Amino acid sequence: MRLAARTLFLFIALLGSFAQAAENPEIAKRRAAERKTFTDAEIFKGFFATAFGAEMRIAGRVDRIRKYDLPVRVYVENRVQPDRTAQIAEIVTDIKARVEHLDIAMAADRRQANVVVRLLSERNFYPTLRTAFGRDR
């Protein structure tokens, strides 16, 4: 009898956890409508705004502390095909040409880099994020 009661309790708890894990329909609707493809120009602009917004004066106020006061060395960790490392190198060259007083270049070795760009597939995004920053972040 106790085994049957425990089994029933576990079954009900399991059903409850499935119901709790079900996504809110409104959130699911918004997620389905969310854009998942972007042009190269949109990706470049987003990268510039995020990484160098203050330096390039494209992120609003210009009286900010700059993010980079040391040389920036970028290493590309490529995990997908086609390999887009050359495109990242072009972006780095473009940044160097546009941003005054920023010493930025590609690094051939990860140990020399202080910025790592990880190129990965969409399905590996969240596992890579958890590995890099932990499950709770």
XYZ file of N, CA and C in Angstrom:
411
model
N 0.821 -1.199 0.000
C 0.000 0.000 0.000
C 0.867 1.266 0.000
N 1.911 1.265 0.828
C 2.788 2.431 0.886
C 3.451 2.685 -0.459
N 3.874 1.622 -1.129
C 4.519 1.761 -2.432
C 3.552 2.373 -3.438
N 2.298 1.943 -3.404
C 1.296 2.500 -4.317
C 1.060 3.977 -4.014
N 1.019 4.339 -2.750
C 0.805 5.739 -2.367
C 1.983 6.603 -2.807
N 3.197 6.085 -2.600
C 4.381 6.829 -3.036
C 4.400 7.003 -4.548
N 4.071 5.935 -5.250
C 4.058 5.995 -6.710
C 3.035 7.011 -7.187
N 1.838 6.991 -6.583
C 0.794 7.953 -6.947
C 1.258 9.378 -6.641
N 1.886 9.591 -5.492
C 2.379 10.916 -5.130
C 3.422 11.401 -6.135
N 4.368 10.534 -6.476
C 5.391 10.909 -7.452
C 4.775 11.217 -8.810
N 3.784 10.435 -9.211
C 3.114 10.660 -10.490
C 2.421 12.021 -10.501
N 1.711 12.341 -9.417
C 1.011 13.633 -9.327
C 2.023 14.779 -9.297
N 3.114 14.607 -8.551
C 4.150 15.646 -8.505
C 4.767 15.852 -9.879
N 4.980 14.759 -10.594
C 5.543 14.852 -11.936
C 4.585 15.576 -12.874
N 3.301 15.250 -12.809
C 2.313 15.951 -13.636
C 2.277 17.437 -13.300
N 2.351 17.753 -12.020
C 2.355 19.154 -11.608
C 3.562 19.903 -12.136
N 4.715 19.239 -12.146
C 5.910 19.916 -12.663
C 5.805 20.147 -14.159
N 5.175 19.216 -14.896
C 4.970 19.429 -16.332
C 4.042 20.611 -16.573
N 2.977 20.704 -15.795
C 2.038 21.815 -15.957
C 2.715 23.141 -15.635
N 3.541 23.130 -14.606
C 4.240 24.356 -14.224
C 5.255 24.766 -15.281
N 5.873 23.790 -15.927
C 6.894 24.084 -16.931
C 6.302 24.545 -18.259
N 5.005 24.341 -18.456
C 4.374 24.757 -19.709
C 4.509 26.269 -19.867
N 4.831 26.685 -21.068
C 5.073 28.103 -21.324
C 3.760 28.870 -21.432
N 3.764 30.069 -20.904
C 2.626 30.960 -21.015
C 2.310 31.155 -22.499
N 1.040 31.013 -22.911
C 0.699 31.135 -24.336
C 1.082 32.484 -24.950
N 0.983 33.556 -24.181
C 1.344 34.880 -24.698
C 2.844 34.958 -24.978
N 3.634 34.389 -24.081
C 5.083 34.371 -24.282
C 5.431 33.510 -25.486
N 4.787 32.356 -25.607
C 5.038 31.472 -26.756
C 4.691 32.171 -28.065
N 3.599 32.941 -28.058
C 3.185 33.671 -29.263
C 4.236 34.717 -29.646
N 4.725 35.465 -28.651
C 5.750 36.478 -28.930
C 7.056 35.841 -29.387
N 7.412 34.715 -28.784
C 8.648 34.034 -29.161
C 8.567 33.549 -30.609
N 7.405 33.048 -31.026
C 7.232 32.573 -32.404
C 7.328 33.725 -33.399
N 6.873 34.917 -32.998
C 6.895 36.077 -33.896
C 8.249 36.789 -33.901
N 9.116 36.430 -32.985
C 10.416 37.090 -32.849
C 11.308 36.824 -34.063
N 12.004 37.861 -34.498
C 12.944 37.707 -35.625
C 14.105 36.820 -35.231
N 14.491 35.947 -36.147
C 15.619 35.064 -35.884
C 16.699 35.169 -36.950
N 16.444 35.958 -37.973
C 17.455 36.156 -39.013
C 17.741 37.647 -39.130
N 19.019 37.962 -39.353
C 19.451 39.347 -39.427
C 20.440 39.499 -40.568
N 20.487 40.685 -41.148
C 21.459 40.951 -42.206
C 22.833 41.144 -41.574
N 23.868 41.027 -42.396
C 25.223 41.277 -41.896
C 25.331 42.690 -41.335
N 24.719 43.653 -42.017
C 24.782 45.052 -41.567
C 24.146 45.208 -40.186
N 23.020 44.527 -39.939
C 22.373 44.609 -38.632
C 23.237 43.971 -37.544
N 23.875 42.860 -37.883
C 24.757 42.203 -36.917
C 25.953 43.091 -36.599
N 26.568 43.682 -37.638
C 27.704 44.581 -37.424
C 27.300 45.749 -36.530
N 26.157 46.378 -36.835
C 25.707 47.540 -36.065
C 25.467 47.163 -34.600
N 24.816 46.030 -34.382
C 24.574 45.578 -33.012
C 25.856 45.287 -32.257
N 26.803 44.664 -32.953
C 28.093 44.373 -32.327
C 28.816 45.662 -31.963
N 28.857 46.599 -32.901
C 29.524 47.880 -32.641
C 28.880 48.593 -31.452
N 27.560 48.662 -31.436
C 26.861 49.376 -30.371
C 27.106 48.729 -29.015
N 27.139 47.397 -28.983
C 27.346 46.696 -27.720
C 28.784 46.792 -27.241
N 29.708 46.489 -28.129
C 31.108 46.406 -27.721
C 31.803 47.757 -27.651
N 31.450 48.681 -28.536
C 32.193 49.935 -28.635
C 31.283 51.156 -28.636
N 30.118 51.049 -28.030
C 29.156 52.145 -28.046
C 29.717 53.459 -27.563
N 30.392 53.466 -26.425
C 30.945 54.712 -25.885
C 32.093 55.221 -26.743
N 32.941 54.298 -27.197
C 34.095 54.701 -27.982
C 33.695 55.298 -29.329
N 32.644 54.761 -29.928
C 32.223 55.231 -31.253
C 31.172 56.332 -31.172
N 30.742 56.641 -29.957
C 29.719 57.669 -29.734
C 28.404 57.339 -30.448
N 28.024 56.062 -30.415
C 26.744 55.661 -31.016
C 25.776 55.157 -29.954
N 26.176 55.219 -28.700
C 25.333 54.680 -27.640
C 24.798 55.783 -26.736
N 24.461 56.920 -27.324
C 23.917 58.002 -26.513
C 24.996 58.938 -26.021
N 24.992 59.210 -24.717
C 25.939 60.151 -24.113
C 27.382 59.788 -24.449
N 28.223 60.803 -24.552
C 29.637 60.564 -24.857
C 30.535 60.823 -23.652
N 29.962 61.233 -22.540
C 30.770 61.527 -21.359
C 30.904 60.290 -20.461
N 31.101 59.156 -21.083
C 31.198 57.902 -20.359
C 32.646 57.485 -20.185
N 32.826 56.553 -19.278
C 34.132 55.918 -19.145
C 34.273 54.945 -20.305
N 35.403 54.961 -20.930
C 35.652 54.052 -22.043
C 35.881 52.641 -21.516
N 35.451 51.665 -22.276
C 35.615 50.278 -21.863
C 37.046 49.802 -22.008
N 37.747 50.312 -22.995
C 39.054 49.766 -23.336
C 40.140 50.830 -23.214
N 40.971 50.709 -22.187
C 42.112 51.611 -22.063
C 43.423 50.864 -22.295
N 43.334 49.581 -22.577
C 44.481 48.745 -22.929
C 44.287 48.238 -24.356
N 45.324 47.703 -24.974
C 45.138 47.118 -26.306
C 44.096 45.993 -26.273
N 43.256 45.962 -27.290
C 42.221 44.936 -27.402
C 42.708 43.886 -28.388
N 42.749 42.641 -27.931
C 43.149 41.544 -28.796
C 41.989 40.569 -28.884
N 41.548 40.323 -30.107
C 40.347 39.528 -30.365
C 40.738 38.158 -30.901
N 40.235 37.134 -30.251
C 40.442 35.760 -30.713
C 39.087 35.191 -31.111
N 39.039 34.499 -32.241
C 37.790 33.894 -32.709
C 37.845 32.397 -32.446
N 36.852 31.929 -31.708
C 36.688 30.503 -31.452
C 35.545 30.037 -32.351
N 35.877 29.386 -33.443
C 34.877 28.992 -34.435
C 34.407 27.569 -34.184
N 33.090 27.383 -34.088
C 32.506 26.058 -33.868
C 31.461 25.714 -34.923
N 31.425 26.448 -36.011
C 30.411 26.200 -37.045
C 31.035 26.257 -38.429
N 30.263 25.794 -39.372
C 30.637 25.914 -40.787
C 29.558 26.730 -41.470
N 29.858 27.625 -42.349
C 31.204 27.973 -42.780
C 31.921 28.795 -41.715
N 33.236 28.731 -41.749
C 34.077 29.476 -40.819
C 34.030 30.958 -41.195
N 33.603 31.801 -40.266
C 33.482 33.231 -40.524
C 34.569 34.042 -39.810
N 35.664 33.401 -39.476
C 36.767 34.092 -38.803
C 37.275 35.265 -39.630
N 37.371 35.079 -40.935
C 37.858 36.162 -41.807
C 36.921 37.369 -41.751
N 35.610 37.130 -41.646
C 34.664 38.247 -41.549
C 34.845 38.997 -40.230
N 35.103 38.278 -39.149
C 35.351 38.940 -37.866
C 36.627 39.771 -37.963
N 37.643 39.248 -38.627
C 38.895 40.001 -38.812
C 38.636 41.282 -39.598
N 37.753 41.222 -40.599
C 37.396 42.431 -41.354
C 36.700 43.444 -40.449
N 35.839 42.962 -39.579
C 35.136 43.847 -38.641
C 36.145 44.517 -37.710
N 37.090 43.740 -37.209
C 38.117 44.291 -36.318
C 38.928 45.362 -37.043
N 39.279 45.107 -38.289
C 40.016 46.095 -39.088
C 39.182 47.358 -39.276
N 37.888 47.196 -39.522
C 36.986 48.336 -39.694
C 36.878 49.142 -38.399
N 36.768 48.444 -37.279
C 36.703 49.131 -35.986
C 37.973 49.946 -35.764
N 39.110 49.332 -36.054
C 40.395 50.024 -35.871
C 40.453 51.300 -36.703
N 39.910 51.257 -37.926
C 39.928 52.426 -38.809
C 38.967 53.517 -38.335
N 37.898 53.156 -37.648
C 36.858 54.116 -37.277
C 36.988 54.701 -35.872
N 37.615 53.966 -34.972
C 37.629 54.382 -33.570
C 39.004 54.931 -33.205
N 39.014 56.225 -32.886
C 40.270 56.867 -32.496
C 40.766 56.315 -31.165
N 42.058 56.237 -31.029
C 42.703 55.878 -29.765
C 42.337 54.478 -29.274
N 41.962 53.596 -30.188
C 41.669 52.220 -29.805
C 42.648 51.303 -30.526
N 43.476 50.640 -29.756
C 44.442 49.687 -30.305
C 43.765 48.320 -30.313
N 43.281 47.900 -31.473
C 42.561 46.638 -31.594
C 43.143 45.836 -32.748
N 43.289 44.531 -32.516
C 43.815 43.638 -33.549
C 43.396 42.210 -33.219
N 43.541 41.338 -34.194
C 43.252 39.924 -33.995
C 44.408 39.284 -33.225
N 44.084 38.253 -32.456
C 45.088 37.468 -31.741
C 45.099 36.063 -32.337
N 46.280 35.556 -32.611
C 46.400 34.209 -33.173
C 46.234 33.137 -32.100
N 46.464 33.505 -30.855
C 46.419 32.567 -29.740
C 45.426 33.083 -28.696
N 44.586 32.208 -28.199
C 43.576 32.611 -27.220
C 44.203 33.228 -25.962
N 45.373 32.768 -25.576
C 46.022 33.296 -24.370
C 46.430 34.755 -24.524
N 46.579 35.228 -25.756
C 46.947 36.627 -26.003
C 45.720 37.536 -26.026
N 44.533 36.952 -26.087
C 43.301 37.725 -26.286
C 42.686 38.178 -24.971
N 42.050 39.355 -25.022
C 41.217 39.792 -23.910
C 39.759 39.913 -24.340
N 39.475 39.586 -25.610
C 38.109 39.472 -26.128
C 38.048 38.178 -26.929
N 37.092 37.321 -26.588
C 36.905 36.073 -27.327
C 35.534 36.119 -27.984
N 35.520 35.936 -29.306
C 34.270 35.880 -30.063
C 34.014 34.417 -30.366
N 32.894 33.893 -29.871
C 32.546 32.494 -30.122
C 31.507 32.436 -31.226
N 31.855 31.760 -32.297
C 30.919 31.549 -33.398
C 30.349 30.147 -33.227
N 29.027 30.057 -33.025
C 28.413 28.762 -32.791
C 27.021 28.724 -33.373
N 26.478 27.528 -33.462
C 25.136 27.368 -34.016
C 24.100 27.803 -32.983
N 22.910 28.120 -33.465
C 21.842 28.571 -32.574
C 21.516 27.517 -31.523
N 21.532 26.244 -31.919
C 21.162 25.190 -30.960
C 22.186 25.062 -29.828
N 23.410 25.525 -30.052
C 24.440 25.452 -29.016
C 24.571 26.739 -28.209
N 23.725 27.739 -28.495
C 23.848 29.028 -27.819
C 23.654 28.905 -26.307
N 22.507 28.368 -25.870
C 22.222 28.305 -24.439
C 23.156 27.357 -23.685
N 23.483 26.172 -24.223
C 24.472 25.345 -23.514
C 25.827 26.047 -23.369
N 26.247 26.770 -24.395
C 27.522 27.492 -24.320
C 27.439 28.610 -23.292
N 26.308 29.305 -23.247
C 26.099 30.370 -22.268
C 26.170 29.817 -20.845
N 25.500 28.680 -20.610
C 25.540 28.067 -19.276
C 26.958 27.631 -18.907
N 27.689 27.079 -19.873
C 29.066 26.654 -19.610
C 29.942 27.852 -19.258
N 29.764 28.943 -19.979
C 30.606 30.123 -19.768
C 30.276 30.863 -18.473
N 28.989 30.971 -18.138
C 28.592 31.831 -17.023
C 27.912 31.107 -15.870
N 27.636 29.827 -16.021
C 26.966 29.082 -14.962
C 25.468 29.060 -15.156
N 24.845 28.097 -14.554
C 23.411 27.875 -14.720
C 22.569 29.009 -14.139
N 23.026 29.624 -13.060
C 22.226 30.638 -12.364
C 22.288 32.021 -12.984
N 23.208 32.253 -13.918
C 23.351 33.602 -14.482
C 22.636 33.747 -15.761
